[in-house]
XYZ file of C-alpha atoms in Angstrom:
616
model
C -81.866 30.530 -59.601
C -79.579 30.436 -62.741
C -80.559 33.129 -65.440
C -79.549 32.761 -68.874
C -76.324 33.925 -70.071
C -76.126 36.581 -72.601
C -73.904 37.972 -75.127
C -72.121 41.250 -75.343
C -68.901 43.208 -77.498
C -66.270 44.198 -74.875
C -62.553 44.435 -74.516
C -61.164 42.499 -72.479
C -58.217 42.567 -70.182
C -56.089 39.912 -68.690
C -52.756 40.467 -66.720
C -50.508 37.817 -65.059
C -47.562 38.809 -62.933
C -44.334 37.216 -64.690
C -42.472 34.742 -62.464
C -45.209 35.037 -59.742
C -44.615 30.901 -58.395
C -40.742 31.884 -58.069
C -41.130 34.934 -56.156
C -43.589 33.364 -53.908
C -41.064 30.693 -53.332
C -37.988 32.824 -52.642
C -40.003 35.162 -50.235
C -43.802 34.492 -49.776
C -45.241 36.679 -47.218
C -43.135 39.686 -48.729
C -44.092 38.766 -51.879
C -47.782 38.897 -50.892
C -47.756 41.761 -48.960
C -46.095 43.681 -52.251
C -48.582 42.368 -54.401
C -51.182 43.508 -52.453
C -50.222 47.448 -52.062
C -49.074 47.410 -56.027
C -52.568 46.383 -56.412
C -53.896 48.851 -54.085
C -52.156 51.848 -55.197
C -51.401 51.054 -58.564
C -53.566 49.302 -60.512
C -56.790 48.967 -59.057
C -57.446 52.828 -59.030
C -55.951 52.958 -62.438
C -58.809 50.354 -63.649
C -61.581 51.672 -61.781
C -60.146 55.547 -63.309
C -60.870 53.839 -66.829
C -63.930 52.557 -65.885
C -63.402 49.476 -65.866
C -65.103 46.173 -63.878
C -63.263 43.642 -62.098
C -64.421 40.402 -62.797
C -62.181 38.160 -61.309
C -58.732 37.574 -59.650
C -56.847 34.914 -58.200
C -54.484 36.754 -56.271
C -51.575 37.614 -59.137
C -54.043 37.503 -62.643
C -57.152 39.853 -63.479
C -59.493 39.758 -65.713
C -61.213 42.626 -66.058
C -63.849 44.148 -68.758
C -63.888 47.678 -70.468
C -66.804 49.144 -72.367
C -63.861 50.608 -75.002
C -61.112 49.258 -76.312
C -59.169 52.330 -76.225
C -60.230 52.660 -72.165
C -58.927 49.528 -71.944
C -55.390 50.051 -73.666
C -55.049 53.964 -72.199
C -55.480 51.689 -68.910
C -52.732 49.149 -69.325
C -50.283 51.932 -70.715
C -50.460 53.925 -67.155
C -50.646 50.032 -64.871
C -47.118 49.672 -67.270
C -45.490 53.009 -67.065
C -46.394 52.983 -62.856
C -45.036 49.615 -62.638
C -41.658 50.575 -64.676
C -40.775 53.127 -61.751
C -41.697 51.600 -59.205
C -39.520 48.601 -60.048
C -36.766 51.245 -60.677
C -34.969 50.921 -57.466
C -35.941 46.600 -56.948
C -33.371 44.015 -57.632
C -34.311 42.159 -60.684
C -35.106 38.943 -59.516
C -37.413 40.676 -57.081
C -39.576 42.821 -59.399
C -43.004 41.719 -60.501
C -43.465 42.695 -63.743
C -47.365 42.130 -65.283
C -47.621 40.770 -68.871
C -51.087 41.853 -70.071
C -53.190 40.759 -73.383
C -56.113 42.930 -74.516
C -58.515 41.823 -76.872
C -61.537 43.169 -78.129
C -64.970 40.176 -78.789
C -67.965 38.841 -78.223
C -68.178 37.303 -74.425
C -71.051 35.732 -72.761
C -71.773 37.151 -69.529
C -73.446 34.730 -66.962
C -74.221 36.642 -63.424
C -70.537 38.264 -63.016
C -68.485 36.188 -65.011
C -67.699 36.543 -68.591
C -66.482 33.515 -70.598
C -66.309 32.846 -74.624
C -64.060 33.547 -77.678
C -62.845 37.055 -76.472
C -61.771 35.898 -73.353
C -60.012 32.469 -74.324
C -58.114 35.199 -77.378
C -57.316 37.262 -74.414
C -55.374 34.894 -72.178
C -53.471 33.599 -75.225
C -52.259 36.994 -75.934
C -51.426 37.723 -71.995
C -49.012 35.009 -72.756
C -47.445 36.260 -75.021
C -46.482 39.749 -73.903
C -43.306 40.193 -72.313
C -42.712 41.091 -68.840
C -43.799 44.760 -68.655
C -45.648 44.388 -72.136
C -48.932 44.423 -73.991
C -49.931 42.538 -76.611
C -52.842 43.652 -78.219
C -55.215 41.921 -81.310
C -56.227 43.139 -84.214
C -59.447 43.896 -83.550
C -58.265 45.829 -80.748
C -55.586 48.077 -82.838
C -58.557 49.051 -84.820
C -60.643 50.946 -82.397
C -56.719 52.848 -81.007
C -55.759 54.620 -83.594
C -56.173 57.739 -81.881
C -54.531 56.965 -78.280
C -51.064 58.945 -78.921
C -47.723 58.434 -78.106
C -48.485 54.555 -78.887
C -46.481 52.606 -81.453
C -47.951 49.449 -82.572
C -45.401 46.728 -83.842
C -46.937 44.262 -86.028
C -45.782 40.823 -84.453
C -47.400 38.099 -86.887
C -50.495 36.130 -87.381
C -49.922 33.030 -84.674
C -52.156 30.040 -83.837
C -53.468 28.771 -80.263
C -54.273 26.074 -78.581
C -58.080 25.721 -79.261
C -58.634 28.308 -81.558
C -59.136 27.452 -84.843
C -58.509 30.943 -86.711
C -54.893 32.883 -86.687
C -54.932 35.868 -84.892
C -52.722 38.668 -85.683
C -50.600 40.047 -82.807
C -49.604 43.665 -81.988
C -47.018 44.579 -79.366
C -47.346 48.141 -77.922
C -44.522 50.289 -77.305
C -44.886 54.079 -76.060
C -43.478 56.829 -77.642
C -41.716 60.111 -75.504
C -41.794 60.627 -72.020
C -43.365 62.258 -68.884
C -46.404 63.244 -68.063
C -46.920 65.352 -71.308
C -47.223 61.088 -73.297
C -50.021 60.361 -71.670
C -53.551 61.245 -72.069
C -55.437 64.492 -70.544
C -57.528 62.060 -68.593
C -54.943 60.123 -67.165
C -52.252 63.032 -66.003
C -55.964 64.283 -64.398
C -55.976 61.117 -62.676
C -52.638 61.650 -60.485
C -54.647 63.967 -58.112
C -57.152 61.637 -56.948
C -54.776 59.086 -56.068
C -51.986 60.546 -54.283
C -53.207 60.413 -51.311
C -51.297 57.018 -50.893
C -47.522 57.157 -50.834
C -46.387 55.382 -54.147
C -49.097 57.521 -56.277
C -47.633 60.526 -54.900
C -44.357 59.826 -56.185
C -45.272 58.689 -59.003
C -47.206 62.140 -59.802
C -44.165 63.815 -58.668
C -42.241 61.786 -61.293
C -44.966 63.224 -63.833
C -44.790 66.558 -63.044
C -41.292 66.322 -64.080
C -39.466 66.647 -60.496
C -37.668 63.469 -60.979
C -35.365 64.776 -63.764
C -33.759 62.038 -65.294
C -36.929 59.251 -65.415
C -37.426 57.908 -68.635
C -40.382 56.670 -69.245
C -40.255 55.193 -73.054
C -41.366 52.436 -73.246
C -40.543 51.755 -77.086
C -38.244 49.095 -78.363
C -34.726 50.142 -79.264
C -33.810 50.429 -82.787
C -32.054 46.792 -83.960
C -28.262 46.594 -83.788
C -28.247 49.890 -81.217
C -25.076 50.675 -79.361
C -24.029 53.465 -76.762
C -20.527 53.716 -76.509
C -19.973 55.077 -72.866
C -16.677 57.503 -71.833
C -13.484 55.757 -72.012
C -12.133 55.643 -69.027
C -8.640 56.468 -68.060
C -5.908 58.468 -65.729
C -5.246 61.341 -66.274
C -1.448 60.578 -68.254
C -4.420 58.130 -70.606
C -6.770 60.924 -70.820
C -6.168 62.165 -74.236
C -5.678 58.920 -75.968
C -9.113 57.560 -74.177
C -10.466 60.419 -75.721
C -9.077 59.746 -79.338
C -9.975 56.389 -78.559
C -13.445 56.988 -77.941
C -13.940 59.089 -80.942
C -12.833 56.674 -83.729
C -14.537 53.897 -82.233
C -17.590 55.476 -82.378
C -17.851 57.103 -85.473
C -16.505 53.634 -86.549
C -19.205 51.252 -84.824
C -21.680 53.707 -86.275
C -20.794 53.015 -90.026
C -20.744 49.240 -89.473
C -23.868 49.259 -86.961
C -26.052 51.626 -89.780
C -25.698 55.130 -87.394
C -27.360 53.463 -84.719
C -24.441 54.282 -82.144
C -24.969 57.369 -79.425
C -21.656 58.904 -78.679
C -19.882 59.500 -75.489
C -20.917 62.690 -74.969
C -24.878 61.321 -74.931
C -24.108 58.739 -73.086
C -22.494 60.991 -70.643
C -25.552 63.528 -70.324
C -27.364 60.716 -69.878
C -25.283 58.565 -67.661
C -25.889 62.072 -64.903
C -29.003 61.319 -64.397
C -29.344 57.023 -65.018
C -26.764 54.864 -63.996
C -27.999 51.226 -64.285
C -28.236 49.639 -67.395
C -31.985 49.108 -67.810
C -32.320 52.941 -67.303
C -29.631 54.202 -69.476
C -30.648 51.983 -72.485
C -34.203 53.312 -72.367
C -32.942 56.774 -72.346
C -30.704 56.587 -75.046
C -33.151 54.147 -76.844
C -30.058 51.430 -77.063
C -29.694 47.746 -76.958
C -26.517 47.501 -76.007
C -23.567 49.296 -73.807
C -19.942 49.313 -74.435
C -17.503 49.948 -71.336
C -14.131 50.691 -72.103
C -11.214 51.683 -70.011
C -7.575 52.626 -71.172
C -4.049 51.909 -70.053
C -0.897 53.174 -71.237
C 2.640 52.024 -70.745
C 5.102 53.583 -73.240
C 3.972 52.636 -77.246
C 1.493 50.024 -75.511
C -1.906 50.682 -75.673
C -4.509 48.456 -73.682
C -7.766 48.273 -73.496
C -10.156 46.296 -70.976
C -13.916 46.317 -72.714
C -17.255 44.999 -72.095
C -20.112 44.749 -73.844
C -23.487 44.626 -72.010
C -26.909 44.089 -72.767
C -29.495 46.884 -72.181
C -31.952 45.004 -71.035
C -30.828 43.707 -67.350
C -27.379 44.533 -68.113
C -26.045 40.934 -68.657
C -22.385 41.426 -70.116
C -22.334 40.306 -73.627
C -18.472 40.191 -74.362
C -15.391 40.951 -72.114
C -11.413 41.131 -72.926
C -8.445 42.445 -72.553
C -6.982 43.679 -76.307
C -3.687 45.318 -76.686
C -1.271 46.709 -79.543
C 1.531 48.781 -79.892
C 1.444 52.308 -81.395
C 3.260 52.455 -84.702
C 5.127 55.950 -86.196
C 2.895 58.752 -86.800
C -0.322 56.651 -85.164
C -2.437 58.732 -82.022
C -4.308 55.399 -81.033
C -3.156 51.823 -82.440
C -4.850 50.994 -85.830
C -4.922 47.336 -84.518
C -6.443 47.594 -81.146
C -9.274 49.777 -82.659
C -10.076 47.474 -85.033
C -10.165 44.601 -82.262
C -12.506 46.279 -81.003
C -14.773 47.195 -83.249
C -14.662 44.226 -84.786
C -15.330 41.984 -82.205
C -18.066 43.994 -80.811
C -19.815 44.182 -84.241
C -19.421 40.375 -84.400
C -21.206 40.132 -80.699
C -24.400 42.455 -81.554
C -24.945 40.432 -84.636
C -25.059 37.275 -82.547
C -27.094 38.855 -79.896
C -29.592 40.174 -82.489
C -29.681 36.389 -83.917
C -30.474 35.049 -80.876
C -32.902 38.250 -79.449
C -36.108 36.250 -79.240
C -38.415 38.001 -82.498
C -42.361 37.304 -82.992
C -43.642 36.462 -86.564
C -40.667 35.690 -89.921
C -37.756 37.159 -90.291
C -37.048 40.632 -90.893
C -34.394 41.906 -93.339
C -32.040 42.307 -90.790
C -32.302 38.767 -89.355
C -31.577 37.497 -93.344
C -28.609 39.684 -94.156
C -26.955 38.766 -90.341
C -27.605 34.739 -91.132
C -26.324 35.245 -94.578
C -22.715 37.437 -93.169
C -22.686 34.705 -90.345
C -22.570 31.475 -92.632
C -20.717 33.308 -96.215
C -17.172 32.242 -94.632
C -17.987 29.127 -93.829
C -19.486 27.730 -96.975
C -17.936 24.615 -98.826
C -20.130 23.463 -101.612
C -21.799 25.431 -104.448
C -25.351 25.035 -102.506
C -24.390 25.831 -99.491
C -23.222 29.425 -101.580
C -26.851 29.202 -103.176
C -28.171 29.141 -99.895
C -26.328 31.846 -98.471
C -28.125 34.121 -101.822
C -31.183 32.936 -101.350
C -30.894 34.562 -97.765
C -29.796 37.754 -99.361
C -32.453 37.953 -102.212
C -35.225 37.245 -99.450
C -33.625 40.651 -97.346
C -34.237 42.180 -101.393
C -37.741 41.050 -101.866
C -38.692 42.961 -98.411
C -36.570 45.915 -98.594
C -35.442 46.176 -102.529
C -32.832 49.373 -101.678
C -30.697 47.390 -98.702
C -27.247 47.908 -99.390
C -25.787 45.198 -97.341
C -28.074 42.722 -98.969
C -27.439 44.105 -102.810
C -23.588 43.610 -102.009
C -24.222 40.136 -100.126
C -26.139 38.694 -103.370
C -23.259 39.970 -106.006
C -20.830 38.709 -103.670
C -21.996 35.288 -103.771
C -22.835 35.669 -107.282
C -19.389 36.332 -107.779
C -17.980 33.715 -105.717
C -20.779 31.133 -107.393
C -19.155 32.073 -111.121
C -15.742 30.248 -110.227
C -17.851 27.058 -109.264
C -20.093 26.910 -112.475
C -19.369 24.427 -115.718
C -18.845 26.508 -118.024
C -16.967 29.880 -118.970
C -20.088 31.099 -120.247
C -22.568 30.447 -117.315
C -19.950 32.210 -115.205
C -19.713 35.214 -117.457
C -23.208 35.050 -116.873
C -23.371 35.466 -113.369
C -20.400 37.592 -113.306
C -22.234 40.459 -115.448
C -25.513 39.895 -112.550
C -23.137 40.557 -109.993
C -21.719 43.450 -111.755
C -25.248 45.024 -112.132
C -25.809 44.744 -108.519
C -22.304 45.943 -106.743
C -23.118 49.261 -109.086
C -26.147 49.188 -107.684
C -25.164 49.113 -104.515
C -22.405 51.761 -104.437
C -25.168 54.142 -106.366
C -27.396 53.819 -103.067
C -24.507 53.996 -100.739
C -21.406 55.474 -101.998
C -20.298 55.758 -98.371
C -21.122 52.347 -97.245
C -17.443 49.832 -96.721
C -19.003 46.593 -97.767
C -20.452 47.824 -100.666
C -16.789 48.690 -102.388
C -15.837 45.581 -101.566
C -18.197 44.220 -103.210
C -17.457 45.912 -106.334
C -13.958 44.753 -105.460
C -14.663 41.390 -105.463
C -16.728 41.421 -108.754
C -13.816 43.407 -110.686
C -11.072 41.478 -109.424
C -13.537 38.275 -111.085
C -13.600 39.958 -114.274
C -9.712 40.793 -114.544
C -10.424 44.948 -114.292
C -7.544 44.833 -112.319
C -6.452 48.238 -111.516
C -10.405 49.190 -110.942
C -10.623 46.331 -108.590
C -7.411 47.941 -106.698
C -9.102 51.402 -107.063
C -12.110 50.030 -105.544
C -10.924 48.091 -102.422
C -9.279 51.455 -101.640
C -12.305 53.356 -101.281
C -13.665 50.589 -99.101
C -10.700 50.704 -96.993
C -10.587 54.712 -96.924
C -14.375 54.552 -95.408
C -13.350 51.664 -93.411
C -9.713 51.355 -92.114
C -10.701 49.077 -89.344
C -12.739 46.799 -92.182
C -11.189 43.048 -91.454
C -12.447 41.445 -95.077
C -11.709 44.502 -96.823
C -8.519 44.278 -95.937
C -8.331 40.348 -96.568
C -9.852 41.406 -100.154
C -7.251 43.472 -100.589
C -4.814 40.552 -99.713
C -6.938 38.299 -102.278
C -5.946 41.091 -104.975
C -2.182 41.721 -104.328
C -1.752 38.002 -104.658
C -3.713 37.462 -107.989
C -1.434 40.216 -109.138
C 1.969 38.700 -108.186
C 2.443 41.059 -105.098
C 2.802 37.929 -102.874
C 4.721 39.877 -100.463
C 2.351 43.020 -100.072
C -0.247 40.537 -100.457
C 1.190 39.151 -96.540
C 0.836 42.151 -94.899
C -2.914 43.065 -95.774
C -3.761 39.147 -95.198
C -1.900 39.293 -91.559
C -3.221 42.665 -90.690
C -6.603 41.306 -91.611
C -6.245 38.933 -89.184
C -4.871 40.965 -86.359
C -7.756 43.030 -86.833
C -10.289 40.607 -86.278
C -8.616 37.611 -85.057
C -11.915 35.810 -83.839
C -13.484 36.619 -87.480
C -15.424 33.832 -89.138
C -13.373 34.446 -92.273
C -10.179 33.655 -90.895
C -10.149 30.631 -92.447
C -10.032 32.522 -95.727
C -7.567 34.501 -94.705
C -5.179 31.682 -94.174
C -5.942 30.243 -97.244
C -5.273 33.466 -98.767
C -1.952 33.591 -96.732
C -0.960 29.914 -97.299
C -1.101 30.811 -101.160
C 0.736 33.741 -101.195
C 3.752 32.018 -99.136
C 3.643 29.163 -102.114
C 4.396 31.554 -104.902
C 7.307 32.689 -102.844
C 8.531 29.163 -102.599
C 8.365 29.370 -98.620
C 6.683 25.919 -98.709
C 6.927 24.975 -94.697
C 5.177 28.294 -93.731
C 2.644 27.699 -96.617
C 1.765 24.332 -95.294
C 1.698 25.815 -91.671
C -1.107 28.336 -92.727
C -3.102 25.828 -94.516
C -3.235 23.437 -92.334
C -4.346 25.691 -89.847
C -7.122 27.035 -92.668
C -8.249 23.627 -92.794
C -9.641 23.887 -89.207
C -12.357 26.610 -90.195
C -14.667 25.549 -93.371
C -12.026 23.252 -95.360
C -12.703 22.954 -99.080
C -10.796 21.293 -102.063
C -8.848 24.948 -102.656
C -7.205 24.438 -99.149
C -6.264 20.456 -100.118
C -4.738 21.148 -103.536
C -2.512 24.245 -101.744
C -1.489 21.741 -99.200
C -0.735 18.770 -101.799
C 1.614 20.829 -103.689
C 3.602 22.259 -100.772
C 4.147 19.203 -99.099
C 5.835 17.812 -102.462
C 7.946 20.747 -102.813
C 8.826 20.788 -99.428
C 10.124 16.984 -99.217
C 7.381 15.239 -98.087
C 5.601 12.912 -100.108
C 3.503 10.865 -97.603
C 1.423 13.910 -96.688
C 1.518 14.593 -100.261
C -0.402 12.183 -101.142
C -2.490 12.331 -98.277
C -3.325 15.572 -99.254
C -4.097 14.751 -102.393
C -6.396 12.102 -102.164
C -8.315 14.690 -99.757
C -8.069 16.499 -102.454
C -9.473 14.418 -105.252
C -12.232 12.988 -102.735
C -13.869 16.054 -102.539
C -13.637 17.641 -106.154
C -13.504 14.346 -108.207
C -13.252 16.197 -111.459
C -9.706 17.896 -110.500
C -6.900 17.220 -112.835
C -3.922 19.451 -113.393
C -5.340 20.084 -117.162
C -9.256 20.728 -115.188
C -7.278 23.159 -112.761
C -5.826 25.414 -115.855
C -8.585 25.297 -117.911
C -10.879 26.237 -115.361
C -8.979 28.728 -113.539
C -8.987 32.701 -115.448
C -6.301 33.620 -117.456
C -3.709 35.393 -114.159
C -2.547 38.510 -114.419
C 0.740 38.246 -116.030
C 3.225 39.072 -113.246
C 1.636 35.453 -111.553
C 1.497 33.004 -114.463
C 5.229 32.313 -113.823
C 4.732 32.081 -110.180
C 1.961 29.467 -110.395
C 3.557 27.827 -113.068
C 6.638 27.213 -111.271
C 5.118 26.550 -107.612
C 1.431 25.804 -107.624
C 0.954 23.878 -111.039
C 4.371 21.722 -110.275
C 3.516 21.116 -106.865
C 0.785 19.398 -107.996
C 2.363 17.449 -110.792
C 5.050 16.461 -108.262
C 2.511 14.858 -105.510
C 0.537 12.897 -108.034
C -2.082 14.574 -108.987
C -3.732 13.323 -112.611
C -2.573 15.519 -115.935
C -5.675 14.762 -116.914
């Protein structure tokens, strides 16, 4: 005889094992056999501990119902932390890992079963935990507050499938370690159970006799980076060391201090080897692996870059450079490096999969990524926008203040008139000094300031500030382009060449190495080597080619003797910026500095005159 169903507030509980049709596949009966003592020694005595009741399973999914939400979370934190260790010593692909969603509803309850609202909220959020995870809702977070050593991340309001109302999402992540993290009632809990093998080690593991077991949970900070000990013989030894040093105290000015140092990593690296383990212990994202060869004034580095999380390499290569007079450790091969592994965190932190909009770091990142590669004035517009949304959500961000008077800057040389420039130039202005008030230590934001001066002719402060930026950051790729960009507005064409060179040794896979050829292509013009000049830009016009790259290239193919590609190059040139003229060029362009009128006048200006481009 049916009875009629009736209604009820619980929380709710629903865990799937991740991957649980593959593992079956690749090995069934073990695969069964495992899932059935995990669920006999793990988490069916941690349920029933928490009071909870078992409603249903089909063999690798529960669904289970707590009178309390907070019995219901405490219970998923210990299934999680249990599960961690015990998958310590499995191969990846053979760990089972249970994603679990909590919510807290109304259900109807009809005999045993449970069905309704809460239920259908729970299952969506069991899908979207991560492997290990728990996603909680908002309802749930409520009624937690005082479960400790639990950080709640806010992941976003999100719509389902048959639900008509977002529901806000919370990802749990818990704080410290050891026994001493969890709650009275659960480390009470360890003595019932270990009468079966895996809850005995596990208590011993609480207790603290596995020294070396780290069991946070939490996410690592964005952008985080352990740079392991440099290995090396023993003739190697002391450079490794040097090595080591500047490239972490390096990576952590570029990466925002996130970076543990060698001496962390090695304390930790004692007592966890693999990946997975040493990244939760030194709450890091990412691993760098270096080791060091020397032959003579050759210095050579092979490094790797690995991910934390199931230590899938990132970045691998071979760099090398030459130690000049006076240097310990090669300028250049430390800022290959660095560089490149900067440039590979960014990209992995683009790509990391993220619940809910953007968060300031995400903006800044996609701004950096596509600056270099911009070609029209709304594609620079775009780029802002970027950094102004990073402003809106975090008004004191350094990177983004110097991102948006950059572009601001940049934007001023593209506008109609002298006075709308002006305009933005004084905007930009405002915010590089704002910048550089907030972080006076911080590379990008002198070169910032650098960028803005050298738009407003303050010469010698523009010089002053790219200095500073380079004193903070030696190893700083742009800044040292910048400083190319100044030499050459101020008729130091052949200083200018070897700042824009070394910024391109430093970071030779840079986005803005396009720039820098341009930069370099100019700088050979004024000193009337025309066939290197067109060698550079034509190899700038493989990166983000704009009409500045065309009009170089027009001018040195005349003055070199070539008139075909001249004019080849100049009808590139007049395709995309219509309006040019040589009368539109000098009007537009600032007054130079005076040491480079006579150069432009004499290369640049004639050039153009010479392959056919309008007067006016």
């Amino acid at each position: 005889m049916s009875t009629t169903p009736i209604r009820r507030l619980a929380a709710i509980l629903i865990a799937d094992i991740a991957g649980y049709s593959g593992l079956m596949e690749r090995d069934e009966q073990g695969t069964h056999e495992r899932l059935a003592r995990l669920r006999a020694e793990v988490t069916d005595p941690a349920i029933a501990q928490h009071h909870g009741r078992f409603v249903r399973s089909k063999g690798d999914d529960l669904l289970v119902e707590f009178a309390s939400a907070v019995e219901a979370l405490s219970c998923a934190i210990l299934i999680q932390r249990l599960m961690a260790d015990c998958n310590g010593a499995v191969p990846r692909e053979a760990r089972m890992q249970w994603r679990i969603g909590i919510n807290l509803g109304d259900i109807l309850v009809d005999g045993n079963d449970i069905a309704g609202d809460g239920v259908n909220v729970a299952a969506r959020l069991q899908a979207m935990a991560e492997p290990g995870g728990i996603a909680l809702s908002a309802a749930v977070r409520e009624q937690v507050r005082q479960v400790t050593g639990v950080q709640l991340v806010d992941a976003g309001e999100h719509r389902f499938k048959n639900i008509s109302r977002p529901i806000r999402v919370y990802r749990v992540g818990m704080d410290g370690g050891g026994a001493s993290a969890l709650p009275e009632r659960v480390r009470n809990a360890w003595s019932r159970w270990r009468g079966t093998t895996l809850v005995a080690l596990f208590a011993l593991a609480a207790a603290g006799l596995w020294a070396g077991i780290d069991w946070s949970a939490r996410e690592p900070p964005r952008q985080s980076l352990a740079v392991l000990p440099f290995k090396a013989d023993d003739k190697a030894a002391a450079t490794a060391a040097a090595l080591a040093e500047t490239a972490t105290n390096t990576l952590g000015q570029m990466l925002n201090g996130n970076v543990a140092s060698p001496s962390a990593a090695a304390r930790a690296a004692e007592l966890a080897h693999e990946p997975e383990r040493l990244g939760r212990r030194l709450q890091v994202r990412y691993l760098l692996e270096v080791e060091v060869g020397v032959a003579g004034d050759e210095v050579r580095l092979n490094a790797r870059l690995v991910s934390s999380a199931g230590g899938r390499q990132l970045w691998a290569s071979t760099l090398s450079a030459r130690r000049q007079s006076g240097e310990t450790v090669p300028l250049e091969v430390i800022g290959q490096l660095v560089n490149r592994v900067v440039v590979e965190v960014r990209r992995a932190e683009l790509a990391h999969p993220r619940l809910g909009p953007p968060d300031p770091l995400d903006l800044v990142l996609r701004a950096f990524t596509l600056m270099p590669s911009t070609e029209t004035t709304e594609q620079l517009r775009d780029v802002r926008r970027l950094f102004e949304q990073a402003l809106e959500l975090e008004p004191e961000r350094v990177d983004a203040l110097a991102g948006v008077a950059m572009v601001l800057a940049y934007e001023s040389e593209r506008v109609a008139t002298v006075e709308e420039g002006g305009l933005l130039l004084q905007r930009a202005s405002d915010l590089s000094l704002r910048a550089i008030g907030i972080g006076a230590q911080n590379a990008e934001a002198w070169r910032a300031r650098a960028v803005v001066l050298q738009m407003q002719e303050h010469w010698s402060a523009a010089e002053l500030a790219i200095d500073r930026a380079l004193a903070i950051n030696p190893f700083g790729s742009e800044a040292q382009g910048q400083r190319g960009s100044l030499l050459v507005s101020t008729g130091r064409s052949e200083e200018a060449l070897v700042a824009i060179e070394k910024a391109i040794r430093l970071n030779p896979d840079s986005e803005a190495v396009g720039v820098h050829l341009n930069l370099r292509c100019r700088a050979l013009l004024y000193l009337a080597r025309y066939a290197a000049a067109i060698e550079s830009c034509t190899r700038a016009t493989a990166f983000a080619p704009d009409w500045p790259d065309y009009m170089l290239l027009a001018a040195a193919y005349a003055l070199n003797g070539e008139p075909g590609l001249a004019a080849q190059a100049r009808e590139e040139l007049l395709r995309r910026e219509p309006r040019f003229t040589v009368t539109w060029f000098r009007e537009k362009s600032r007054a130079p500095h005076p040491r480079t009128f006579e150069q432009r006048e004499k290369t640049l200006v004639a050039g153009l005159r010479k392959a056919g481009v309008p007067e006016r």
